mmCIF file of C-alpha atoms in Angstrom:
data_model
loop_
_atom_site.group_PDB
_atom_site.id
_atom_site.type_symbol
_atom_site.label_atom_id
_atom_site.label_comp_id
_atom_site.label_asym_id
_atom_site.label_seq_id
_atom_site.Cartn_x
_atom_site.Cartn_y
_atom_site.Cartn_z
ATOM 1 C CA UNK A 1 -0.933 -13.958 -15.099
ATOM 2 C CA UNK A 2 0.778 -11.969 -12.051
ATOM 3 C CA UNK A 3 -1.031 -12.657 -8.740
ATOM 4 C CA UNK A 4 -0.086 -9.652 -6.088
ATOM 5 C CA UNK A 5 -0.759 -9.686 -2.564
ATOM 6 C CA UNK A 6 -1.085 -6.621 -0.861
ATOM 7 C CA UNK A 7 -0.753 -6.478 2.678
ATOM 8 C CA UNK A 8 -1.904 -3.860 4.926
ATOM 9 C CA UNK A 9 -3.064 -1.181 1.537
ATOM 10 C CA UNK A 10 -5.512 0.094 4.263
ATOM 11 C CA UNK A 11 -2.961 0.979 7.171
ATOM 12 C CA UNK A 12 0.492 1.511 4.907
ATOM 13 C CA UNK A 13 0.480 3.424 2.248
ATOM 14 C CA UNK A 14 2.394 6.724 3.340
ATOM 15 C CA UNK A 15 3.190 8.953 0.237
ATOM 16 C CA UNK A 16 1.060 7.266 -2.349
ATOM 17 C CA UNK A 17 2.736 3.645 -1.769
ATOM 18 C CA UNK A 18 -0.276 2.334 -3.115
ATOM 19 C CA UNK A 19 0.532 3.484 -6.365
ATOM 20 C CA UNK A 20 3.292 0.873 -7.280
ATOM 21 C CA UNK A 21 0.464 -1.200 -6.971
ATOM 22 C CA UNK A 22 -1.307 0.745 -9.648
ATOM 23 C CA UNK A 23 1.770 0.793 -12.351
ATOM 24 C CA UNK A 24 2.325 -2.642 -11.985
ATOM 25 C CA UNK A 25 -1.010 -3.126 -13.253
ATOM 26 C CA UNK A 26 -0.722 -0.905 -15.800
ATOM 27 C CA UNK A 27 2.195 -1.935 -17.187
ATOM 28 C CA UNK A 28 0.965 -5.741 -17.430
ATOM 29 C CA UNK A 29 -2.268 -4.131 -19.185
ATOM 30 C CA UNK A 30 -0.254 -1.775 -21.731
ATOM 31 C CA UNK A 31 1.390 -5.427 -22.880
ATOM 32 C CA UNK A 32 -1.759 -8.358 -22.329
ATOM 33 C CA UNK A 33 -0.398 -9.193 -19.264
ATOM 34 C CA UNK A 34 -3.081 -10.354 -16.165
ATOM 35 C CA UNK A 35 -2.281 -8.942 -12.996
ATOM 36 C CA UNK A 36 -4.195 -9.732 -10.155
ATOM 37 C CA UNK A 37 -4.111 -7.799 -6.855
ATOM 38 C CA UNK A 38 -5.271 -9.088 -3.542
ATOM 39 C CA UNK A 39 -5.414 -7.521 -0.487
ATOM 40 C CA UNK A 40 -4.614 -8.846 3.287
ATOM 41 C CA UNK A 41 -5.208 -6.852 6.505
ATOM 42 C CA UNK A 42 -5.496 -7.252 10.402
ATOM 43 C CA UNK A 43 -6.922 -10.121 11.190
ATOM 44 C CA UNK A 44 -8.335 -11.457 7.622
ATOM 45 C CA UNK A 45 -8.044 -14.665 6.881
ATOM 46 C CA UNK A 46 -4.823 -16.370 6.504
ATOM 47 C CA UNK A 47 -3.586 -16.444 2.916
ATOM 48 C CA UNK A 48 -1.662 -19.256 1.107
ATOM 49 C CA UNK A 49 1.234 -16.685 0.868
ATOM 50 C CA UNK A 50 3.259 -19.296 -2.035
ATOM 51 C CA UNK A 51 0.315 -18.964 -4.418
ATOM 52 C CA UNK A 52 1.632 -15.393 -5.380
ATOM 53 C CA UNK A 53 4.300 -14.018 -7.457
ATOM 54 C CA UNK A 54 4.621 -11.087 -5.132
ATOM 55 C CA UNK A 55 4.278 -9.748 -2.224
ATOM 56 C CA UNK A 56 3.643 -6.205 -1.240
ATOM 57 C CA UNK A 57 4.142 -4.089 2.138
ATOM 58 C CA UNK A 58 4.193 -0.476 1.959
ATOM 59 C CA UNK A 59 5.124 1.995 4.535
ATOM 60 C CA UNK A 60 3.946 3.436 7.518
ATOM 61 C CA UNK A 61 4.417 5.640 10.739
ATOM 62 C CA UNK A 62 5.934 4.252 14.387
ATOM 63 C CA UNK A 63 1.840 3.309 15.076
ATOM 64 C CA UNK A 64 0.541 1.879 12.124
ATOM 65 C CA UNK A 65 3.767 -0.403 12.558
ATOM 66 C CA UNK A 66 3.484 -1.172 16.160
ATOM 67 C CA UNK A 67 -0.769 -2.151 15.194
ATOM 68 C CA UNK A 68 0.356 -4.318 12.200
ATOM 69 C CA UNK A 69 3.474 -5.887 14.284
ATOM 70 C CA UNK A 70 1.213 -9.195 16.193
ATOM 71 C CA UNK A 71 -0.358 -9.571 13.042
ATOM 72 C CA UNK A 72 2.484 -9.714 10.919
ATOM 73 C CA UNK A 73 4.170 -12.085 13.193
ATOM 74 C CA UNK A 74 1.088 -14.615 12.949
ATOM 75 C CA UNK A 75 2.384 -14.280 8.820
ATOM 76 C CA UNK A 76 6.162 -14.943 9.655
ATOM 77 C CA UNK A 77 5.916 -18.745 8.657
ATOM 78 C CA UNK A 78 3.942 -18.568 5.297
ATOM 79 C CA UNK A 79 6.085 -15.457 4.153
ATOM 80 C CA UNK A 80 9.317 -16.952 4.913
ATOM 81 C CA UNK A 81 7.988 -20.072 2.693
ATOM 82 C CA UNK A 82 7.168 -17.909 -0.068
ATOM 83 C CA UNK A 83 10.171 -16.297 -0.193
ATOM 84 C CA UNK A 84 12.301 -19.514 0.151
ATOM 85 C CA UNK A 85 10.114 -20.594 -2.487
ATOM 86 C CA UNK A 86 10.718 -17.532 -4.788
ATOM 87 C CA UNK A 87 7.953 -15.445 -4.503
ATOM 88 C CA UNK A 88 9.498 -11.889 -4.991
ATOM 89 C CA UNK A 89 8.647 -9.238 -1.620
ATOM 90 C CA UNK A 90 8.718 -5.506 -2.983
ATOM 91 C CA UNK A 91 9.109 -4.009 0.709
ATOM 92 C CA UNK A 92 8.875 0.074 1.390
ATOM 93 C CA UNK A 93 9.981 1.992 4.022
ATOM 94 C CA UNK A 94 7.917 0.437 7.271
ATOM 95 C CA UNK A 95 7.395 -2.890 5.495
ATOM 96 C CA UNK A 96 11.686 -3.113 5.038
ATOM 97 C CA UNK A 97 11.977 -2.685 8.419
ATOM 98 C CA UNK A 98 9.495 -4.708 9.421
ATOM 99 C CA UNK A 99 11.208 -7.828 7.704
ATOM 100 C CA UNK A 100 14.194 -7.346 9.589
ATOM 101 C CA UNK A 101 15.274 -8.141 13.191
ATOM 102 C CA UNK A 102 13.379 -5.276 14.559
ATOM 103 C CA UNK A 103 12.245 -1.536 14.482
ATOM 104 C CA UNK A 104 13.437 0.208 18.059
ATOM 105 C CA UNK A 105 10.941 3.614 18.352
ATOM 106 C CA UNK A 106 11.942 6.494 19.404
ATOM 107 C CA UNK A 107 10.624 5.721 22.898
ATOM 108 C CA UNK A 108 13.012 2.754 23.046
ATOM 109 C CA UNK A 109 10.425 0.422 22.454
ATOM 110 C CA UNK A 110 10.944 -2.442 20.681
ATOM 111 C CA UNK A 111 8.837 -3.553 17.736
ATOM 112 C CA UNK A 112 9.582 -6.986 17.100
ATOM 113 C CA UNK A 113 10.328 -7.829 13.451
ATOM 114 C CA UNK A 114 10.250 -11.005 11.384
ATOM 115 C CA UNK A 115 13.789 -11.371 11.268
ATOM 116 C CA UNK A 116 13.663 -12.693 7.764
ATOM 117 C CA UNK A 117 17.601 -10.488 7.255
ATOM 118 C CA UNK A 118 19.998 -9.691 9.464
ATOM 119 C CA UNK A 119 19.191 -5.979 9.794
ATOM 120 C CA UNK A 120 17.835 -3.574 11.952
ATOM 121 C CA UNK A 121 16.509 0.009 12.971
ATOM 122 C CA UNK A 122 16.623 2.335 15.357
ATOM 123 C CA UNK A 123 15.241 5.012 15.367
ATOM 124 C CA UNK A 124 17.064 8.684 17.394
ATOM 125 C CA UNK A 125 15.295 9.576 20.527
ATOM 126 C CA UNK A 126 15.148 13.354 18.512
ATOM 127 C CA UNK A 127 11.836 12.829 16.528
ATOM 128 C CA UNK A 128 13.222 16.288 14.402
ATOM 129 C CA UNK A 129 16.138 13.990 13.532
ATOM 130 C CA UNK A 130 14.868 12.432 10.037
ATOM 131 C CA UNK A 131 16.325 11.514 6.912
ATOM 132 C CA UNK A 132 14.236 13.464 4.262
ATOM 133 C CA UNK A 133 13.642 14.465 1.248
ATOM 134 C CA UNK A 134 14.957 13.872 -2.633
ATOM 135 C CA UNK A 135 17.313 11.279 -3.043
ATOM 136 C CA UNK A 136 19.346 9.294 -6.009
ATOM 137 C CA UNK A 137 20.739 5.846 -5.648
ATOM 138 C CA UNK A 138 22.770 3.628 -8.609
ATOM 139 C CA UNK A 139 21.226 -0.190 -8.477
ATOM 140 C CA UNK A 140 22.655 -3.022 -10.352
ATOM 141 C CA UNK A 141 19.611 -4.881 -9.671
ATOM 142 C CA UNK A 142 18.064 -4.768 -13.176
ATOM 143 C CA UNK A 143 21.756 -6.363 -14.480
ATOM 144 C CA UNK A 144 23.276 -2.909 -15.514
ATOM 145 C CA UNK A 145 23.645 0.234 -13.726
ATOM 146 C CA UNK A 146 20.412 2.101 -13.415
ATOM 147 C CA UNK A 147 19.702 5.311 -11.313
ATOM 148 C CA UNK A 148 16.816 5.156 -9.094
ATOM 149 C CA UNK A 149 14.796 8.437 -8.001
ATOM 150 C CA UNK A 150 12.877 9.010 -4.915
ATOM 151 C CA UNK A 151 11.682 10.263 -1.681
ATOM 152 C CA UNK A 152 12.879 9.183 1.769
ATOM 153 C CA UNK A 153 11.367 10.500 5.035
ATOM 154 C CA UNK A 154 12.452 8.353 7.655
ATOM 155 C CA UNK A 155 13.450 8.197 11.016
ATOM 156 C CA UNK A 156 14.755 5.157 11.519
ATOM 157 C CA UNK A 157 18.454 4.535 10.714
ATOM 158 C CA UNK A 158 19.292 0.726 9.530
ATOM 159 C CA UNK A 159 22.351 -1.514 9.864
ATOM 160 C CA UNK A 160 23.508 -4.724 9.440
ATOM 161 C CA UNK A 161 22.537 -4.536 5.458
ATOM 162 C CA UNK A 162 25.326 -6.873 3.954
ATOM 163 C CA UNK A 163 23.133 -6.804 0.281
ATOM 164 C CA UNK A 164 21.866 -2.938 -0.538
ATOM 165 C CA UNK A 165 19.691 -1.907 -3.027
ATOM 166 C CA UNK A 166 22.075 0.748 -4.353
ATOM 167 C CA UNK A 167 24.850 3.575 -3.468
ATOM 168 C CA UNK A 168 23.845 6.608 -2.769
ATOM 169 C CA UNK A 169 24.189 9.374 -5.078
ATOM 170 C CA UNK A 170 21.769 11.978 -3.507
ATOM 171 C CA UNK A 171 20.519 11.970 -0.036
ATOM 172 C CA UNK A 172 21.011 9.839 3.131
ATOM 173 C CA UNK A 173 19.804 6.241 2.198
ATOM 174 C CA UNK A 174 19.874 3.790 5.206
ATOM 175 C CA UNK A 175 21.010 5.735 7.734
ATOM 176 C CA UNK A 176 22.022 9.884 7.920
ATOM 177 C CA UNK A 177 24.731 10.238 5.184
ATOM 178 C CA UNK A 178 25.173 6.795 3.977
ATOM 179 C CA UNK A 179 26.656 5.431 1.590
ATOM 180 C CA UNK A 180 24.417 2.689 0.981
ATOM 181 C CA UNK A 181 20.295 2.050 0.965
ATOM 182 C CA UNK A 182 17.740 -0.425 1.338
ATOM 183 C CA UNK A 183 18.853 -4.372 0.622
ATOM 184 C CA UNK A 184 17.731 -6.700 -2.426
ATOM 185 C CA UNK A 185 18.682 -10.378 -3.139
ATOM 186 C CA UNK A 186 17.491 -11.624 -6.053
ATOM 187 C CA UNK A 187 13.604 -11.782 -4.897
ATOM 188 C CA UNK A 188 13.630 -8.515 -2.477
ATOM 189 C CA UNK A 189 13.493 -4.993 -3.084
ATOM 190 C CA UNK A 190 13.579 -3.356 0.502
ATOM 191 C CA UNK A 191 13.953 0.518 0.293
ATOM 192 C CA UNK A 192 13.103 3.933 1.739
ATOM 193 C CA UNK A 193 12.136 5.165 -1.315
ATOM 194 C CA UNK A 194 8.833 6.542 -1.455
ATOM 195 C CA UNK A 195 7.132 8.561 -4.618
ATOM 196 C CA UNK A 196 6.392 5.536 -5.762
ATOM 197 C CA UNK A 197 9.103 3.858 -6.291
ATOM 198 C CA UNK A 198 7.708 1.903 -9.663
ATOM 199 C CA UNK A 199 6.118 5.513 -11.165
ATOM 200 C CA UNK A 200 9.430 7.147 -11.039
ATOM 201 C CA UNK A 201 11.931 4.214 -12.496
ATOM 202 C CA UNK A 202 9.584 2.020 -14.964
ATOM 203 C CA UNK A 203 13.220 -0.368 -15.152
ATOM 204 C CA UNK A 204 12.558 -1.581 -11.886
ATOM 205 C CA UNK A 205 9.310 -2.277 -12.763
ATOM 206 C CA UNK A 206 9.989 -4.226 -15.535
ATOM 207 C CA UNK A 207 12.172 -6.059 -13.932
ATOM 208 C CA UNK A 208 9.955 -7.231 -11.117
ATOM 209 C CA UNK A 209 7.230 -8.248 -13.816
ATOM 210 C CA UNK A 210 9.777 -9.958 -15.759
ATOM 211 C CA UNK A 211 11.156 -11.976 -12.294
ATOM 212 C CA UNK A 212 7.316 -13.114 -11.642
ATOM 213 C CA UNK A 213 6.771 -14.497 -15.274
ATOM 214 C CA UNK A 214 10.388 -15.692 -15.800
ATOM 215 C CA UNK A 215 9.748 -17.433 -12.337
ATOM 216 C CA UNK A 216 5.949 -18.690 -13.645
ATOM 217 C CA UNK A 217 7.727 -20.494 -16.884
ATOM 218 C CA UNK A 218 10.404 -22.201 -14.615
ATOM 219 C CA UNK A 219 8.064 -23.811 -12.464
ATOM 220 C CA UNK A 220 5.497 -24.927 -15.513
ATOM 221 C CA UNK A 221 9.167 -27.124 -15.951
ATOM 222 C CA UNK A 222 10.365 -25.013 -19.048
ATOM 223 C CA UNK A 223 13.308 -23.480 -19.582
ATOM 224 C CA UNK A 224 12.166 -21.058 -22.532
ATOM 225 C CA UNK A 225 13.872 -17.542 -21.452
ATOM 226 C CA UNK A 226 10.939 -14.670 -21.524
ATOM 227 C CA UNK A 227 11.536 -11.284 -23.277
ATOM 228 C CA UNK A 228 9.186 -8.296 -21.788
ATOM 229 C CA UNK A 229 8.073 -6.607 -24.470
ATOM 230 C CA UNK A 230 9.022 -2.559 -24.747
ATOM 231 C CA UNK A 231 7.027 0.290 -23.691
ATOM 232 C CA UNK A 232 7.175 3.860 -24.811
ATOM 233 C CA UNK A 233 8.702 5.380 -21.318
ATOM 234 C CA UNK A 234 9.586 8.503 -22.786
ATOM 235 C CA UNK A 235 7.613 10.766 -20.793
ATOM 236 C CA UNK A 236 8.741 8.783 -17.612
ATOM 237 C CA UNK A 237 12.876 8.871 -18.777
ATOM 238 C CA UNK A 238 11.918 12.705 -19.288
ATOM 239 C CA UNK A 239 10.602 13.300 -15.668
ATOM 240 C CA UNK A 240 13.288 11.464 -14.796
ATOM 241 C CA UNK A 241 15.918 13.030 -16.613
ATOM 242 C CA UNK A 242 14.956 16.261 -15.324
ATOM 243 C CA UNK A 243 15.159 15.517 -11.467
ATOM 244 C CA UNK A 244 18.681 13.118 -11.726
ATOM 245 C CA UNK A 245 20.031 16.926 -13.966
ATOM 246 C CA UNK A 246 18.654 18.937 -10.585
ATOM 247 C CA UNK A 247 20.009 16.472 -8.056
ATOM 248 C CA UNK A 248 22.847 15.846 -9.617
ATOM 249 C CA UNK A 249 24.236 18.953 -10.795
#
C-alpha cells in the first residue's frame, strides 16, 4: 500500500493540482495497488509525517502562501525527518517555494520558508511580469531522458537550484528564460509545472509509485528489486505527442 499525505488540498490547488492526487490513485487501482490519501490543513492535528510514502503540497497564490506560511513552519521538523528518512515530497509551484529559503512578494515582504534547499524566490515588484504559459522540459529523473509537458504561471523567479528537475526546452522554467526548472534529488520533485503534472507525463508517475514501493520492500529488510507492471498509456503518449509536435516545431 501507498500512504499519501496531502497538505493544504483545501487552500493549494491552483490549476487542478489536486488532480495528481487523483492519477496516482488511479494508476495504483488500474494495477491492485492500495493508495491511501490523507489530508492535513491549518491547524489540524499534527501528523506523524515518516508514516507516509509521500508527501504532497500543491500550489498557490502570494496569500494562500503567506496564510499557510506559520503553519507550515510548526511542520518544518517532522517533514525534514521524513525526508531524511526517505519519504518522497512531490512539491508544485507554491509548495517548491515554500521548501526553500524563502518566497520574497512582490511587496518585498518576506515569506519565510522551511529552508529544507538552498533556493529561493523573488518575486518582480511588476505583478504583469509572470512566467506563463506552455512549457517543455527534458528530465533524467525517471533514469533516461523523458520530456515533461506543462503549464507554468508564476511570478516568482528562483535561484540557487544546484539539482533541477530538467532543461528547458519550451518556456521560461525557474526564472524568465531559463535554462533550467524546478529541483529533484532522488526523493523530490519541486516544479512549476502545473496541468497536472502526473496527467500529462504518466513516466513520472510511475516512477514516484515505483520509489514508494521500492522504498516499502527496503525497509521490510529485503532486497528483492520491484518491477511496476505496464499500463496502456497510449491515449496519454498521444496527447502528449501532439503538444511536444506544437511546442516543439
Amino acid at each position: 500500500m501507498i500512504k499519501i499525505l496531502h497538505m493544504y488540498a483545501d487552500m493549494l490547488d491552483l490549476y487542478g493540482d489536486s488532480g495528481n492526487m487523483e492519477i496516482l490513485r488511479y494508476r495504483c487501482k488500474m494495477r491492485g495497488i492500495d493508495c491511501e490519501v490523507d489530508t492535513y490543513s491549518i491547524d489540524a492535528e499534527m501528523p506523524d509525517f515518516t508514516s507516509y510514502d509521500l508527501i504532497y503540497i500543491g500550489g498557490g497564490a502570494d496569500l494562500e502562501q503567506q496564510h499557510i506560511s506559520a503553519d507550515l513552519m510548526k511542520c518544518r521538523e517532522g517533514i525534514k525527518k521524513a525526508y531524511d528518512e526517505g519519504v518522497f515530497l512531490l512539491l508544485i509551484c507554491g509548495g517548491y517555494q515554500l521548501m526553500g529559503k524563502y518566497y520574497r512578494d512582490a511587496d518585498g515582504n518576506d515569506i519565510p520558508g522551511l529552508g529544507l534547499f538552498d533556493y529561493y524566490t523573488v518575486a518582480p515588484q511588476s505583478r504583469r511580469k509572470r512566467c506563463i504559459g506552455n512549457i517543455v522540459i527534458q528530465t533524467e529523473k525517471t533514469g533516461i531522458p523523458v520530456k515533461v509537458v506543462g503549464f507554468e504561471n508564476h511570478g516568482g523567479q528562483t535561484s540557487g537550484v544546484k539539482t533541477p528537475f530538467g532543461k528547458v526546452l519550451y518556456g521560461n522554467g525557474n526564472c524568465s528564460k531559463s535554462e533550467n526548472e524546478g529541483y529533484c534529488d532522488d526523493n523530490v520533485i519541486a516544479t512549476y509545472l502545473h496541468g497536472p503534472l502526473l496527467a500529462k507525463n504518466p513516466e513520472i508517475s510511475d516512477d514516484i509509485i515505483h520509489y514508494c514501493i521500492q522504498r516499502a520492500i527496503y525497509k521490510s529488510g529485503s532486497d528483492e528489486a520491484y518491477e511496476l507492471p505496464p499500463l496502456d498509456d497510449t491515449l496519454e503518449n498521444e496527447c502528449r505527442r501532439v503538444m511536444l509536435e506544437r511546442l516543439l516545431k
